[in-house]
mmCIF file of C-alpha atoms in Angstrom:
data_model
loop_
_atom_site.group_PDB
_atom_site.id
_atom_site.type_symbol
_atom_site.label_atom_id
_atom_site.label_comp_id
_atom_site.label_asym_id
_atom_site.label_seq_id
_atom_site.Cartn_x
_atom_site.Cartn_y
_atom_site.Cartn_z
ATOM 1 C CA MET H 50 73.716 -22.324 27.351
ATOM 2 C CA GLU H 51 76.601 -20.122 26.206
ATOM 3 C CA VAL H 52 78.588 -20.990 29.335
ATOM 4 C CA ASP H 53 77.900 -24.685 28.862
ATOM 5 C CA THR H 54 79.053 -24.581 25.234
ATOM 6 C CA THR H 55 82.197 -22.705 26.208
ATOM 7 C CA SER H 56 82.939 -25.253 28.923
ATOM 8 C CA ILE H 57 82.600 -28.090 26.441
ATOM 9 C CA TRP H 58 85.113 -26.546 24.051
ATOM 10 C CA ILE H 59 87.535 -25.644 26.842
ATOM 11 C CA PHE H 60 87.434 -29.273 27.978
ATOM 12 C CA ARG H 61 88.161 -30.523 24.472
ATOM 13 C CA LEU H 62 90.907 -28.000 23.746
ATOM 14 C CA ARG H 63 92.708 -28.864 26.994
ATOM 15 C CA ARG H 64 92.522 -32.538 26.143
ATOM 16 C CA ALA H 65 93.606 -32.162 22.519
ATOM 17 C CA LYS H 66 97.323 -31.547 23.064
ATOM 18 C CA LYS H 67 99.160 -31.478 19.748
ATOM 19 C CA TYR H 68 102.666 -32.717 19.113
ATOM 20 C CA PRO H 69 104.565 -29.500 18.270
ATOM 21 C CA GLY H 70 107.681 -31.077 16.761
ATOM 22 C CA GLN H 71 109.188 -29.600 13.602
ATOM 23 C CA GLU H 72 111.854 -32.218 12.926
ATOM 24 C CA ARG H 73 113.384 -32.474 9.466
ATOM 25 C CA CYS H 74 112.778 -35.987 8.187
ATOM 26 C CA ASP H 75 113.768 -35.727 4.541
ATOM 27 C CA GLY H 76 114.435 -39.078 2.943
ATOM 28 C CA LYS H 77 113.004 -41.124 5.794
ATOM 29 C CA VAL H 78 110.715 -44.063 5.122
ATOM 30 C CA TYR H 79 107.937 -45.406 7.339
ATOM 31 C CA VAL H 80 105.426 -48.242 7.331
ATOM 32 C CA VAL H 81 102.025 -47.760 8.973
ATOM 33 C CA THR H 82 99.467 -50.547 9.288
ATOM 34 C CA GLY H 83 95.768 -49.735 9.436
ATOM 35 C CA ALA H 84 96.616 -46.586 7.500
ATOM 36 C CA ASP H 85 93.359 -46.267 5.571
ATOM 37 C CA SER H 86 91.335 -44.823 8.472
ATOM 38 C CA GLY H 87 91.430 -43.542 12.040
ATOM 39 C CA ILE H 88 94.697 -43.002 13.867
ATOM 40 C CA GLY H 89 96.738 -44.673 11.136
ATOM 41 C CA LEU H 90 95.486 -42.256 8.490
ATOM 42 C CA GLU H 91 96.178 -39.267 10.753
ATOM 43 C CA ILE H 92 99.728 -40.478 11.423
ATOM 44 C CA VAL H 93 100.359 -40.725 7.682
ATOM 45 C CA CYS H 94 98.912 -37.255 7.145
ATOM 46 C CA ASP H 95 101.210 -35.656 9.724
ATOM 47 C CA LEU H 96 104.397 -37.548 8.852
ATOM 48 C CA VAL H 97 104.710 -35.813 5.452
ATOM 49 C CA LEU H 98 107.293 -38.457 4.517
ATOM 50 C CA ARG H 99 107.516 -41.484 2.281
ATOM 51 C CA VAL H 100 105.022 -43.854 3.855
ATOM 52 C CA TYR H 101 103.957 -47.368 2.960
ATOM 53 C CA MET H 102 100.334 -47.731 3.971
ATOM 54 C CA GLY H 103 98.923 -51.122 4.860
ATOM 55 C CA SER H 104 95.267 -51.237 3.785
ATOM 56 C CA ARG H 105 92.647 -53.977 4.061
ATOM 57 C CA SER H 106 91.272 -53.466 0.571
ATOM 58 C CA GLU H 107 91.914 -51.633 -2.673
ATOM 59 C CA LEU H 108 88.740 -49.569 -2.185
ATOM 60 C CA ASN H 109 89.640 -48.483 1.355
ATOM 61 C CA GLY H 110 93.161 -47.659 0.242
ATOM 62 C CA LYS H 111 91.941 -45.581 -2.695
ATOM 63 C CA LYS H 112 89.542 -43.602 -0.489
ATOM 64 C CA ALA H 113 92.290 -42.973 2.075
ATOM 65 C CA PHE H 114 94.692 -41.881 -0.665
ATOM 66 C CA GLU H 115 92.160 -39.391 -2.048
ATOM 67 C CA THR H 116 91.438 -38.068 1.449
ATOM 68 C CA LEU H 117 95.123 -37.504 2.154
ATOM 69 C CA VAL H 118 95.756 -35.821 -1.202
ATOM 70 C CA ASN H 119 92.777 -33.513 -0.604
ATOM 71 C CA ARG H 120 94.330 -32.602 2.742
ATOM 72 C CA GLY H 121 97.549 -31.550 1.060
ATOM 73 C CA CYS H 122 99.692 -34.694 1.231
ATOM 74 C CA ASP H 123 102.107 -35.377 -1.618
ATOM 75 C CA PRO H 124 100.755 -38.323 -3.660
ATOM 76 C CA GLN H 125 104.315 -39.209 -4.681
ATOM 77 C CA LEU H 126 105.215 -39.985 -1.064
ATOM 78 C CA MET H 127 102.401 -42.424 -0.308
ATOM 79 C CA VAL H 128 102.348 -46.057 -1.401
ATOM 80 C CA ILE H 129 99.319 -48.194 -0.581
ATOM 81 C CA ILE H 130 99.795 -51.958 -0.389
ATOM 82 C CA ARG H 131 97.061 -54.409 0.477
ATOM 83 C CA LEU H 132 97.635 -56.033 3.862
ATOM 84 C CA HIS H 133 95.502 -58.660 5.574
ATOM 85 C CA LEU H 134 96.870 -59.410 9.012
ATOM 86 C CA HIS H 135 94.702 -62.519 9.228
ATOM 87 C CA SER H 136 96.867 -64.042 6.472
ATOM 88 C CA PHE H 137 100.570 -64.741 6.980
ATOM 89 C CA ALA H 138 100.956 -65.008 3.195
ATOM 90 C CA SER H 139 99.559 -61.483 2.761
ATOM 91 C CA ILE H 140 101.947 -60.159 5.404
ATOM 92 C CA CYS H 141 104.935 -61.785 3.696
ATOM 93 C CA ASN H 142 103.849 -60.350 0.339
ATOM 94 C CA PHE H 143 103.513 -56.897 1.918
ATOM 95 C CA ALA H 144 107.016 -57.109 3.387
ATOM 96 C CA ASP H 145 108.473 -58.438 0.123
ATOM 97 C CA GLN H 146 107.088 -55.461 -1.795
ATOM 98 C CA ILE H 147 108.764 -53.063 0.607
ATOM 99 C CA PHE H 148 112.083 -54.915 0.279
ATOM 100 C CA GLN H 149 111.810 -54.601 -3.498
ATOM 101 C CA ARG H 150 111.376 -50.815 -3.257
ATOM 102 C CA GLU H 151 113.542 -49.744 -0.312
ATOM 103 C CA HIS H 152 117.018 -50.388 1.076
ATOM 104 C CA LYS H 153 116.234 -49.054 4.552
ATOM 105 C CA LEU H 154 113.317 -48.357 6.857
ATOM 106 C CA ASP H 155 113.229 -45.677 9.556
ATOM 107 C CA GLY H 156 110.069 -46.616 11.392
ATOM 108 C CA LEU H 157 107.255 -49.134 11.705
ATOM 109 C CA VAL H 158 103.899 -48.294 13.268
ATOM 110 C CA ASN H 159 101.915 -51.399 14.203
ATOM 111 C CA ASN H 160 98.538 -49.700 14.456
ATOM 112 C CA ALA H 161 95.923 -51.910 12.759
ATOM 113 C CA ALA H 162 93.562 -53.823 15.029
ATOM 114 C CA VAL H 163 90.185 -55.459 15.347
ATOM 115 C CA MET H 164 88.253 -54.835 18.553
ATOM 116 C CA PHE H 165 85.530 -57.105 19.973
ATOM 117 C CA TYR H 166 85.226 -59.220 16.819
ATOM 118 C CA PRO H 167 81.807 -60.826 17.395
ATOM 119 C CA LYS H 168 82.495 -64.505 16.741
ATOM 120 C CA PHE H 169 85.082 -67.190 17.354
ATOM 121 C CA GLN H 170 86.840 -67.788 14.065
ATOM 122 C CA MET H 171 90.062 -69.471 12.996
ATOM 123 C CA THR H 172 92.304 -67.993 10.308
ATOM 124 C CA GLU H 173 93.735 -69.888 7.350
ATOM 125 C CA ASN H 174 96.901 -70.250 9.432
ATOM 126 C CA GLY H 175 95.089 -71.997 12.282
ATOM 127 C CA HIS H 176 94.920 -69.201 14.854
ATOM 128 C CA GLU H 177 92.043 -67.408 16.564
ATOM 129 C CA TYR H 178 91.132 -64.389 14.428
ATOM 130 C CA THR H 179 91.693 -61.552 16.915
ATOM 131 C CA TRP H 180 94.885 -63.175 18.220
ATOM 132 C CA GLN H 181 96.392 -63.295 14.733
ATOM 133 C CA VAL H 182 95.182 -59.910 13.476
ATOM 134 C CA ASN H 183 96.203 -57.952 16.556
ATOM 135 C CA TYR H 184 99.224 -59.902 17.725
ATOM 136 C CA LEU H 185 100.769 -62.640 15.568
ATOM 137 C CA GLY H 186 100.311 -60.673 12.355
ATOM 138 C CA HIS H 187 102.177 -57.664 13.675
ATOM 139 C CA ALA H 188 104.864 -59.854 15.213
ATOM 140 C CA LEU H 189 105.462 -61.503 11.822
ATOM 141 C CA LEU H 190 105.526 -58.160 10.010
ATOM 142 C CA THR H 191 107.969 -56.753 12.550
ATOM 143 C CA GLU H 192 110.325 -59.725 12.318
ATOM 144 C CA LYS H 193 110.192 -59.517 8.515
ATOM 145 C CA LEU H 194 111.041 -55.808 8.401
ATOM 146 C CA ILE H 195 113.729 -55.658 11.095
ATOM 147 C CA PRO H 196 116.531 -56.364 8.558
ATOM 148 C CA LEU H 197 115.600 -53.132 6.740
ATOM 149 C CA MET H 198 116.047 -51.256 10.022
ATOM 150 C CA ARG H 199 119.482 -52.764 10.716
ATOM 151 C CA VAL H 200 121.119 -50.933 7.804
ATOM 152 C CA PRO H 201 124.636 -49.723 8.814
ATOM 153 C CA ASN H 202 125.309 -45.981 9.069
ATOM 154 C CA SER H 203 121.617 -45.112 9.072
ATOM 155 C CA SER H 204 119.770 -43.215 11.785
ATOM 156 C CA ARG H 205 118.172 -45.016 14.706
ATOM 157 C CA ALA H 206 114.980 -46.758 13.571
ATOM 158 C CA ARG H 207 111.854 -46.854 15.705
ATOM 159 C CA ILE H 208 109.260 -49.601 16.086
ATOM 160 C CA LEU H 209 105.986 -48.623 17.725
ATOM 161 C CA PHE H 210 103.086 -50.800 18.867
ATOM 162 C CA LEU H 211 99.732 -49.175 19.628
ATOM 163 C CA VAL H 212 97.979 -50.850 22.542
ATOM 164 C CA SER H 213 94.966 -50.483 24.813
ATOM 165 C CA ARG H 214 94.420 -50.118 28.536
ATOM 166 C CA LEU H 215 91.889 -52.910 28.234
ATOM 167 C CA GLN H 216 94.850 -55.269 28.425
ATOM 168 C CA SER H 217 94.406 -54.975 32.204
ATOM 169 C CA TYR H 218 91.640 -57.598 31.790
ATOM 170 C CA PHE H 219 94.528 -60.078 32.044
ATOM 171 C CA SER H 220 96.430 -58.648 34.975
ATOM 172 C CA THR H 221 97.861 -61.843 36.445
ATOM 173 C CA GLU H 222 98.194 -64.456 33.686
ATOM 174 C CA LEU H 223 98.424 -64.951 29.930
ATOM 175 C CA ASP H 224 97.772 -68.607 29.133
ATOM 176 C CA LEU H 225 99.251 -69.340 25.714
ATOM 177 C CA LYS H 226 97.715 -72.815 25.709
ATOM 178 C CA THR H 227 94.181 -71.425 25.407
ATOM 179 C CA VAL H 228 94.581 -68.599 22.881
ATOM 180 C CA ASN H 229 93.169 -70.736 20.056
ATOM 181 C CA THR H 230 90.475 -72.631 21.961
ATOM 182 C CA ARG H 231 86.738 -72.046 21.607
ATOM 183 C CA ASP H 232 85.956 -73.032 25.220
ATOM 184 C CA GLY H 233 85.552 -69.931 27.359
ATOM 185 C CA TRP H 234 86.162 -67.587 24.424
ATOM 186 C CA ASP H 235 84.651 -64.123 24.528
ATOM 187 C CA ARG H 236 85.282 -61.096 22.357
ATOM 188 C CA PHE H 237 86.389 -58.826 25.196
ATOM 189 C CA ALA H 238 88.970 -61.252 26.541
ATOM 190 C CA ALA H 239 90.269 -61.970 23.035
ATOM 191 C CA TYR H 240 90.928 -58.281 22.376
ATOM 192 C CA SER H 241 92.481 -57.597 25.771
ATOM 193 C CA ARG H 242 94.719 -60.657 25.529
ATOM 194 C CA SER H 243 96.025 -59.677 22.108
ATOM 195 C CA LYS H 244 96.944 -56.171 23.254
ATOM 196 C CA LEU H 245 98.674 -57.463 26.378
ATOM 197 C CA ALA H 246 100.674 -59.842 24.190
ATOM 198 C CA LEU H 247 101.799 -56.923 22.014
ATOM 199 C CA THR H 248 103.119 -55.110 25.074
ATOM 200 C CA ILE H 249 104.976 -58.152 26.390
ATOM 201 C CA TYR H 250 106.428 -58.946 22.962
ATOM 202 C CA ALA H 251 107.556 -55.337 22.478
ATOM 203 C CA PHE H 252 109.438 -55.335 25.780
ATOM 204 C CA ALA H 253 111.062 -58.688 24.985
ATOM 205 C CA LEU H 254 112.058 -57.523 21.508
ATOM 206 C CA ALA H 255 113.475 -54.265 22.867
ATOM 207 C CA LYS H 256 115.779 -56.196 25.207
ATOM 208 C CA ARG H 257 116.990 -58.520 22.472
ATOM 209 C CA LEU H 258 117.721 -55.739 20.010
ATOM 210 C CA ALA H 259 119.522 -53.736 22.691
ATOM 211 C CA ALA H 260 121.633 -56.775 23.612
ATOM 212 C CA ASP H 261 122.485 -57.114 19.919
ATOM 213 C CA ASN H 262 123.537 -53.434 19.777
ATOM 214 C CA ALA H 263 120.979 -52.795 17.048
ATOM 215 C CA SER H 264 120.164 -49.145 16.379
ATOM 216 C CA ILE H 265 116.461 -49.848 16.759
ATOM 217 C CA THR H 266 114.147 -48.768 19.552
ATOM 218 C CA VAL H 267 110.926 -50.584 20.384
ATOM 219 C CA ASN H 268 108.188 -48.888 22.359
ATOM 220 C CA VAL H 269 104.519 -49.275 23.196
ATOM 221 C CA CYS H 270 102.049 -46.414 22.969
ATOM 222 C CA TYR H 271 98.562 -45.962 24.371
ATOM 223 C CA PRO H 272 96.921 -43.280 22.173
ATOM 224 C CA GLY H 273 93.921 -42.832 24.437
ATOM 225 C CA ALA H 274 90.305 -43.904 23.972
ATOM 226 C CA CYS H 275 89.364 -42.683 20.495
ATOM 227 C CA PHE H 276 86.149 -42.390 18.508
ATOM 228 C CA THR H 277 87.145 -44.325 15.367
ATOM 229 C CA ARG H 278 86.068 -47.313 13.254
ATOM 230 C CA LEU H 279 87.736 -49.532 15.836
ATOM 231 C CA LEU H 280 84.446 -49.270 17.755
ATOM 232 C CA ARG H 281 82.396 -50.785 14.932
ATOM 233 C CA TYR H 282 82.007 -54.202 16.615
ATOM 234 C CA THR H 283 81.105 -52.900 20.058
ATOM 235 C CA PRO H 284 77.645 -54.210 21.074
ATOM 236 C CA LEU H 285 76.074 -50.764 21.493
ATOM 237 C CA ASN H 286 77.278 -49.690 18.059
ATOM 238 C CA ARG H 287 75.154 -52.321 16.309
ATOM 239 C CA ASN H 288 71.861 -50.553 17.049
ATOM 240 C CA ARG H 289 71.421 -47.471 14.857
ATOM 241 C CA ILE H 290 69.191 -45.575 17.299
ATOM 242 C CA VAL H 291 71.487 -46.257 20.239
ATOM 243 C CA ARG H 292 74.471 -45.285 18.101
ATOM 244 C CA LEU H 293 72.923 -41.935 17.189
ATOM 245 C CA CYS H 294 72.015 -41.233 20.822
ATOM 246 C CA LEU H 295 75.509 -42.075 22.025
ATOM 247 C CA LYS H 296 77.393 -40.133 19.365
ATOM 248 C CA PRO H 297 77.414 -36.741 21.200
ATOM 249 C CA PHE H 298 78.673 -38.395 24.384
ATOM 250 C CA LEU H 299 81.352 -40.331 22.536
ATOM 251 C CA TRP H 300 82.443 -37.119 20.806
ATOM 252 C CA TYR H 301 82.704 -35.391 24.172
ATOM 253 C CA PHE H 302 84.476 -38.067 26.170
ATOM 254 C CA LEU H 303 86.627 -39.780 23.521
ATOM 255 C CA LYS H 304 89.480 -38.400 21.477
ATOM 256 C CA THR H 305 89.258 -37.882 17.750
ATOM 257 C CA ALA H 306 91.582 -39.901 15.529
ATOM 258 C CA LYS H 307 93.772 -36.827 15.020
ATOM 259 C CA GLU H 308 94.063 -36.323 18.772
ATOM 260 C CA GLY H 309 94.879 -39.985 19.214
ATOM 261 C CA ALA H 310 97.702 -39.731 16.672
ATOM 262 C CA GLN H 311 99.674 -37.129 18.615
ATOM 263 C CA THR H 312 101.458 -39.333 21.165
ATOM 264 C CA PRO H 313 102.380 -41.908 18.488
ATOM 265 C CA LEU H 314 103.874 -39.069 16.414
ATOM 266 C CA TYR H 315 105.849 -37.949 19.452
ATOM 267 C CA CYS H 316 107.186 -41.488 19.888
ATOM 268 C CA LEU H 317 108.139 -41.688 16.209
ATOM 269 C CA LEU H 318 109.753 -38.298 15.727
ATOM 270 C CA SER H 319 110.757 -36.570 18.947
ATOM 271 C CA PRO H 320 114.490 -36.379 19.770
ATOM 272 C CA GLU H 321 113.454 -36.602 23.436
ATOM 273 C CA VAL H 322 112.735 -40.319 23.056
ATOM 274 C CA GLU H 323 115.275 -41.174 20.361
ATOM 275 C CA HIS H 324 117.198 -43.481 22.690
ATOM 276 C CA GLU H 325 114.286 -44.699 24.794
ATOM 277 C CA THR H 326 113.387 -48.342 24.281
ATOM 278 C CA GLY H 327 111.169 -50.843 26.047
ATOM 279 C CA ARG H 328 108.891 -48.056 27.292
ATOM 280 C CA TYR H 329 105.137 -47.725 27.702
ATOM 281 C CA MET H 330 104.156 -44.237 26.518
ATOM 282 C CA SER H 331 100.941 -42.329 27.169
ATOM 283 C CA ASN H 332 100.133 -38.613 26.833
ATOM 284 C CA PHE H 333 103.668 -37.682 25.739
ATOM 285 C CA LYS H 334 105.366 -39.320 28.704
ATOM 286 C CA LYS H 335 106.455 -42.648 30.126
ATOM 287 C CA ALA H 336 103.782 -44.568 32.012
ATOM 288 C CA GLU H 337 103.668 -47.757 34.050
ATOM 289 C CA PRO H 338 102.631 -50.931 32.207
ATOM 290 C CA LEU H 339 101.016 -53.942 33.852
ATOM 291 C CA LEU H 340 103.392 -55.844 36.096
ATOM 292 C CA LEU H 341 102.755 -58.968 34.016
ATOM 293 C CA ALA H 342 104.237 -57.207 30.986
ATOM 294 C CA LEU H 343 107.476 -56.742 32.924
ATOM 295 C CA ASP H 344 107.696 -60.374 34.007
ATOM 296 C CA VAL H 345 110.895 -61.729 32.431
ATOM 297 C CA GLU H 346 109.676 -65.326 32.380
ATOM 298 C CA MET H 347 106.447 -64.281 30.662
ATOM 299 C CA GLN H 348 108.427 -62.261 28.116
ATOM 300 C CA ASP H 349 110.674 -65.233 27.340
ATOM 301 C CA ASN H 350 107.751 -67.655 27.100
ATOM 302 C CA LEU H 351 105.765 -65.429 24.757
ATOM 303 C CA PHE H 352 108.769 -64.573 22.605
ATOM 304 C CA ASN H 353 109.747 -68.230 22.212
ATOM 305 C CA TYR H 354 106.134 -69.201 21.476
ATOM 306 C CA THR H 355 105.912 -66.469 18.857
ATOM 307 C CA LEU H 356 109.120 -67.433 17.089
ATOM 308 C CA HIS H 357 107.997 -71.062 17.084
ATOM 309 C CA VAL H 358 104.674 -70.141 15.433
ATOM 310 C CA LEU H 359 106.314 -67.882 12.858
ATOM 311 C CA ASN H 360 109.137 -70.299 12.084
ATOM 312 C CA SER H 361 106.624 -73.124 11.659
ATOM 313 C CA PHE H 362 104.844 -71.056 9.018
ATOM 314 C CA GLU H 363 108.121 -70.298 7.238
ATOM 315 C CA MET H 364 109.027 -73.991 7.195
ATOM 316 C CA CYS H 365 105.613 -74.920 5.795
ATOM 317 C CA THR H 366 105.872 -72.390 2.962
ATOM 318 C CA ALA H 367 109.432 -73.461 2.166
ATOM 319 C CA THR H 368 108.362 -77.081 1.682
ATOM 320 C CA SER H 369 105.040 -76.478 -0.055
#
């Protein structure tokens, strides 16, 4: 038994590589979505900088704030703002509040997500729920905040999108005509599609910002399979007995939220990747994305579709 226990901990310690960086980041400002739990909370905890935390509710935000303060974080450096990615109006309000408080932004971590949402549902903006929360919402937030990252004479800003390997579910095609249709919808495909779209959009945005000589990098990061609240809608997690039986196995095979935060922190802070853009990062190094994500025509189609959707919303609000 002693040998078995030792083996378990050796396995976990080998897997739990920690980002060792000691960069000085005084005065830098970051935005992290999904910052009230899981990987997002751990990123905030380790940044030790001024961070704007997107939170789904006042209660969740307050609990996260108390947790971070108890872990030694400076309460003066953390600002919690309610953010509902299923509402374009909420996203615009979130961005407006940051513009009112800051003149520049050094980094944006698009971390929040919903996984395997159990029912087909349309948002108030007329889009399938998972598609808007995971993809369109972050695209809108990114486009809104880019001007704060274009500030002259400031350091290179970094935009990071957290994605999933489950995007391989769509390895050959991403049909934008069916993203909001009920026919053929299933929770697994909806999640995978949204994460693939994030990767494609990130690569397209990276090219456009580079062509514009903007001092902004855009990268995609796979944090690894983690044991967090993201799993709350998985079918097996709905049965309490099954959940309790699975917990030791999930602990063993999946990363903790803190472990999952390490590669994102590397992407945000390390001088090794300061000039890298349009990359897919995993386990502290560049990895190969799906070929579809590199397809130039697909990148252009998705980017144009996205701008059309977002501009349509802006036009509606301007005339309402």
